[in-house]
XYZ file of C-alpha atoms in Angstrom:
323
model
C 56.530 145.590 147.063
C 53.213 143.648 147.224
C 54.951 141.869 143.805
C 58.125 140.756 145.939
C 57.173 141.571 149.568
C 60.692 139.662 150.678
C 62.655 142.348 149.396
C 61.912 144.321 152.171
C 61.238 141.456 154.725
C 64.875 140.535 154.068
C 66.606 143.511 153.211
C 65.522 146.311 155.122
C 66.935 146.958 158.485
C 63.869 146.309 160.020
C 60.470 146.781 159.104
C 59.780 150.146 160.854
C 62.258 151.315 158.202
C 60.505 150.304 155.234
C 58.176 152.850 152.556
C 55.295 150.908 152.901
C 52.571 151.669 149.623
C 50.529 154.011 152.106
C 53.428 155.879 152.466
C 54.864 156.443 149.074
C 51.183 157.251 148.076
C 51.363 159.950 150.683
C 54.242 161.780 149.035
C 53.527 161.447 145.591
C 49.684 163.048 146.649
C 51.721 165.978 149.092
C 53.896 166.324 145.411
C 51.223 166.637 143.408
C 49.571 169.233 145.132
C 52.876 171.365 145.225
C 53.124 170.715 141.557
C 56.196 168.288 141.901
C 56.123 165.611 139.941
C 58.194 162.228 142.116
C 61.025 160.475 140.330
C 61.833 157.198 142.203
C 65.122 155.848 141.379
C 65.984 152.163 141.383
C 69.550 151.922 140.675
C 70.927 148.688 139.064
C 73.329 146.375 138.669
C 74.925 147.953 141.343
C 73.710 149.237 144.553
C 71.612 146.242 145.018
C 72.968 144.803 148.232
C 69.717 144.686 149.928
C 68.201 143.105 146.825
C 69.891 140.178 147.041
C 68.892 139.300 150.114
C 65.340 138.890 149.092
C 66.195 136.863 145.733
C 67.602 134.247 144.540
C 70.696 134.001 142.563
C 69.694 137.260 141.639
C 73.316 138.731 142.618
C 76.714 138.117 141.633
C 78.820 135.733 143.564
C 82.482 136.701 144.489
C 83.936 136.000 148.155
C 85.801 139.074 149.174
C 85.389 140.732 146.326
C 81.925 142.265 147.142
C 80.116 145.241 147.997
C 81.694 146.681 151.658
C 84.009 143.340 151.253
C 81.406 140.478 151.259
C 80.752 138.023 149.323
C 77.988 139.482 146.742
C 78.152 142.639 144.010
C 76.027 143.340 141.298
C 73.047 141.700 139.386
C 73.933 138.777 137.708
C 73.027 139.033 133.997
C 73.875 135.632 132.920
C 70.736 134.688 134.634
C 67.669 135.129 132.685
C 65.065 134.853 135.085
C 66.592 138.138 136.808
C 65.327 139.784 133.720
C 61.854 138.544 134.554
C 62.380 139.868 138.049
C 62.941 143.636 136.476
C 60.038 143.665 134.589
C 57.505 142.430 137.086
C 59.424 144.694 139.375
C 59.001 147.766 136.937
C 55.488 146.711 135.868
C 55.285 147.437 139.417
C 56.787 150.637 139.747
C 55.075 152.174 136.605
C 51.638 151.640 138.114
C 52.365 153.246 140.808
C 53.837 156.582 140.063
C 51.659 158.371 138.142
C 55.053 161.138 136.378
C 56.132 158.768 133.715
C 59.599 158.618 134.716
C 62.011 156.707 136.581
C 65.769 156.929 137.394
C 67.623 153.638 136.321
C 71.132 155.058 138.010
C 73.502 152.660 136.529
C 77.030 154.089 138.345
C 79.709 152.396 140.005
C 78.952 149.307 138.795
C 82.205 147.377 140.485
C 83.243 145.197 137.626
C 86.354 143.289 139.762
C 82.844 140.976 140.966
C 82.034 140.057 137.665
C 85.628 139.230 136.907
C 85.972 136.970 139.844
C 82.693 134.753 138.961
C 84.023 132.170 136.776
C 80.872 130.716 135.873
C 79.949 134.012 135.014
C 83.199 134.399 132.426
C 82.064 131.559 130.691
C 78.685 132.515 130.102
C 80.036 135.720 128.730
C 82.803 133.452 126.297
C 79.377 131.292 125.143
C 77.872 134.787 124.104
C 80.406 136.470 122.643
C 80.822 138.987 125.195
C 84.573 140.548 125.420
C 84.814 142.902 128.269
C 82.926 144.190 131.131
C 81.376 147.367 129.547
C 80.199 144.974 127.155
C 78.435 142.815 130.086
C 77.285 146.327 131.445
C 75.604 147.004 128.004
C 74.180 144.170 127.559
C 72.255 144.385 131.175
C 71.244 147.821 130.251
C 70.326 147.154 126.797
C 67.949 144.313 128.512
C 66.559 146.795 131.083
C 65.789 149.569 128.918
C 64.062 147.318 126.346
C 61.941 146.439 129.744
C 61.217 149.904 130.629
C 60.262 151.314 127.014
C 57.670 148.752 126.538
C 56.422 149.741 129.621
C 55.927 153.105 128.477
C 58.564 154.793 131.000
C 60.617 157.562 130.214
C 64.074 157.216 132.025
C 67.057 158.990 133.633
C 70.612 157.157 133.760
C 73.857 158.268 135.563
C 76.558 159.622 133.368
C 78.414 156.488 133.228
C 76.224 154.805 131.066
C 77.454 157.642 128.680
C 80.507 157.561 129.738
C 80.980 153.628 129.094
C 80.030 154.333 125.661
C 77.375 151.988 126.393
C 74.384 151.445 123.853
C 71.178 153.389 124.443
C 68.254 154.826 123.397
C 67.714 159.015 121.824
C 65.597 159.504 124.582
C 67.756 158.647 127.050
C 68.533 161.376 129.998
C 71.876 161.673 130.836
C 72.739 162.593 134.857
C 75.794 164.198 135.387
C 77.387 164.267 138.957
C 81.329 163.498 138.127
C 83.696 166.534 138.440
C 84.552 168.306 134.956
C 81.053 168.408 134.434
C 81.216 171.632 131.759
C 83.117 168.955 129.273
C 80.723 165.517 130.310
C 77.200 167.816 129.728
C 79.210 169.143 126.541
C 79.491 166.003 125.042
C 76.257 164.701 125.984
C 74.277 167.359 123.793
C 76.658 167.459 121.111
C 75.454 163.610 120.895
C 72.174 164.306 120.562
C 70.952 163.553 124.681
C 69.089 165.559 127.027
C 70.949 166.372 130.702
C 70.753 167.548 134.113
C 73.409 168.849 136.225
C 74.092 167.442 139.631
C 77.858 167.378 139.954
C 78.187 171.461 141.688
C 75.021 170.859 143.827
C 75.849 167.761 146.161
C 74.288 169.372 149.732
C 75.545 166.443 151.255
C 79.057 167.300 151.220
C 80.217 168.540 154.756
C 82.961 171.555 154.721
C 86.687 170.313 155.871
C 88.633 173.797 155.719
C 89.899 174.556 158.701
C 88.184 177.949 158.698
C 85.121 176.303 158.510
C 82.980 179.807 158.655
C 85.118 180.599 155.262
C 84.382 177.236 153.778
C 80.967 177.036 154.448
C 79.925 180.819 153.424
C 81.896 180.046 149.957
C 80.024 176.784 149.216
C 76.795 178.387 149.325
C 77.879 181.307 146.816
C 79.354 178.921 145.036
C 76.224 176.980 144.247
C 74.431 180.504 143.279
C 77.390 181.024 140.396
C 77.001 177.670 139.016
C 75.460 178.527 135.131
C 74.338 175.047 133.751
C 74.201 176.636 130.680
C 77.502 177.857 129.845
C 79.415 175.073 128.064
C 82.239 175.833 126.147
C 82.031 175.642 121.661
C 78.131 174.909 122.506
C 75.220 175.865 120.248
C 71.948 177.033 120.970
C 70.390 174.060 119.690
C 72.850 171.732 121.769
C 71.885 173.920 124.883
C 68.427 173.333 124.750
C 69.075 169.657 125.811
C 70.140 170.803 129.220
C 67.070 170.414 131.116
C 67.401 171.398 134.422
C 69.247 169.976 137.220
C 68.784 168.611 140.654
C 70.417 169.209 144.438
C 71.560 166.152 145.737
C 71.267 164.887 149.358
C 72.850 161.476 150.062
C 72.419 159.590 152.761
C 75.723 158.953 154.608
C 75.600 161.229 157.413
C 71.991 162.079 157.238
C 68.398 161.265 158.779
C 65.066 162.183 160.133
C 67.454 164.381 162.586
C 68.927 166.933 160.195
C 67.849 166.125 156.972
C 65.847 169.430 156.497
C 68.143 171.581 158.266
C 71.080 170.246 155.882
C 68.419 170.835 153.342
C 67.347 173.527 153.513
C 67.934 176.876 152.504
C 70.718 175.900 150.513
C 68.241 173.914 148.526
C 66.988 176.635 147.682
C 69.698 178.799 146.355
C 70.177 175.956 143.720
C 66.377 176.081 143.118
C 66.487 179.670 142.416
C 69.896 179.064 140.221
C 68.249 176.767 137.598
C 64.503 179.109 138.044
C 66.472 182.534 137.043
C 68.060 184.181 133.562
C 72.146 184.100 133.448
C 72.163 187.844 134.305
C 70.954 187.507 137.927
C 74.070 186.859 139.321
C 74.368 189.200 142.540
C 75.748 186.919 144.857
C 74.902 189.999 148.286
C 70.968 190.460 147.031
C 70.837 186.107 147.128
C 72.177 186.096 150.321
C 69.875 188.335 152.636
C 66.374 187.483 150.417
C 67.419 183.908 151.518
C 67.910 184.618 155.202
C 64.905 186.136 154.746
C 63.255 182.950 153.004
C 64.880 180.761 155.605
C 62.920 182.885 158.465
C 60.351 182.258 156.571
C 61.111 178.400 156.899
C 61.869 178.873 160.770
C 58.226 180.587 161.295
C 56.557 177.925 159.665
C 58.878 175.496 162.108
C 60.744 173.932 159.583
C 64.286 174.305 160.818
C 66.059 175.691 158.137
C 69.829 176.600 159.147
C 71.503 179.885 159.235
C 73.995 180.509 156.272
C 74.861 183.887 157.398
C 76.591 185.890 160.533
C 74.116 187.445 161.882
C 71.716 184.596 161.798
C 68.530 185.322 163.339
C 64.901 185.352 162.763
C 62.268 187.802 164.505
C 60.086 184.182 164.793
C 62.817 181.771 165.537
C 62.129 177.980 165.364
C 60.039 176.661 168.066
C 61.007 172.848 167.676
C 56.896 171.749 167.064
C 55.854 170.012 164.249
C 56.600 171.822 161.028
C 53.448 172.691 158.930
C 52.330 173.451 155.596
């Protein structure tokens, strides 16, 4: 961030691990000419470990209550000049990428911080504010006041829904919890757009013990998924559900395997949310995506095998994949 360049000279792991503006220019030009359209998410108050570490008093204090057990969890909103830190930071952000939107996240904000941060309490006595969803809406009512005057259009996770948490029409709604059929169908009944995540999280790594079984019934399972079918529904409600997106987390992942964990199953959810209800035959999916995913391997992106007989007539060769 040429606005805050310590955020990444004091809380990246280094600086050969940093998206320098060269490179996020790179991908949203590749995107573009692909016809994708880059959504950068900067998720707050929580997740913000590495923020901290590049401004001041900008997180919550609370020794051993704190993310991975330290000593700091999320933003503080009692101070104001962390508000003025967002929208420079955002200013930022919405000159940069060109699609409009950005994803806010807004989940697992750990509220046992706040409640340990006594100075923190009393601010919230001073203004009235009773509880810790009501601290949570008031940061988010503060950033998305930021964000619409900037003329950004914005994505939140489902528990700023969930929280019953004040925000705009326009906001979208991201739903990635379990009993997703009953979050998405309360989320258009209340008048918000959605996309699905919760069925389509690539990251997750099968723990059967017939691991052949488990993984061959995760992929099928992510073909079946209908975003669309939600219970007591109307048409009108439905049209709210806007798509939906494959999720690949970082836990267990890198430069290493990312697009073989990728990829194909990406693709079977791609093809999910691209098709009509009725195309449903799990068998025809299955061999036009080994087929796709030889595809891949010619083209030396190394796609992995999701079926038996895995093989390709052009195998991949381990050189540097190409467009």
């Amino acid at each position: 961030s040429p606005t805050f360049p310590s955020l990444a000279e004091k809380g990246a792991y280094d600086m050969n691990h940093v998206y320098r503006i060269s490179d996020i220019l790179q991908v949203i030009s590749f995107a573009e000419n692909h016809g994708i359209v880059v959504v950068p998410e900067f998720d707050t108050p929580g997740h913000t470990l590495s923020w901290g570490k590049g401004l001041e008093n900008f997180l919550t204090s609370c020794p051993g209550l704190g993310t991975f057990g330290g000593d700091y969890g999320p933003i503080n909103p009692s101070v104001e000049s962390n508000f003025k830190v967002l929208q420079k930071l955002f200013a930022e952000v919405s000159s940069l990428f060109p699609g409009g939107f950005v994803h806010l996240g807004g989940d697992e904000v750990p509220f046992d911080c706040w409640a340990a941060n006594k100075d923190l309490g009393a601010w919230m006595k001073q203004q009235g504010i009773g509880n810790f969803n009501d601290l949570e809406s008031y940061y988010e009512e503060r950033l998305l006041d930021i964000v619409h005057h900037l003329n950004i259009s914005y994505v939140v996770w489902e528990e700023i829904f969930n929280n019953d948490l004040l925000i705009q029409p326009d906001t979208i709604i991201h739903v990635w919890k379990g009993n997703w059929e009953a979050t998405m169908g309360k989320v258009i009944k209340a008048g918000y757009k959605t996309i699905l995540s919760s069925p389509w999280y690539l990251n997750y790594i099968g723990s059967s013990k017939d691991f052949e079984l488990e993984f061959e019934f995760n992929w099928q399972k992510y073909y079946k998924v209908e975003p669309y079918k939600i219970p007591g529904a109307t048409p009108e409600e439905l049209s709210r559900v806007i798509g939906g997106e494959a999720c690949m987390w970082g836990e267990f992942v890198d430069a290493t395997n990312i697009l073989s964990r990728s990829f194909p199953v990406a693709s079977i959810v791609a093809e999910r949310l691209w098709s009509s209800e009725e195309q449903t035959n799990v068998n025809d999916m299955g061999f036009r995506l080994e087929k796709h995913r030889c595809g891949m391997c010619a083209r030396d992106i190394p796609a992995e095998t999701i079926l038996k007989r895995g093989y390709c007539p052009i195998e991949f060769s381990g050189h540097e994949w190409h467009d």
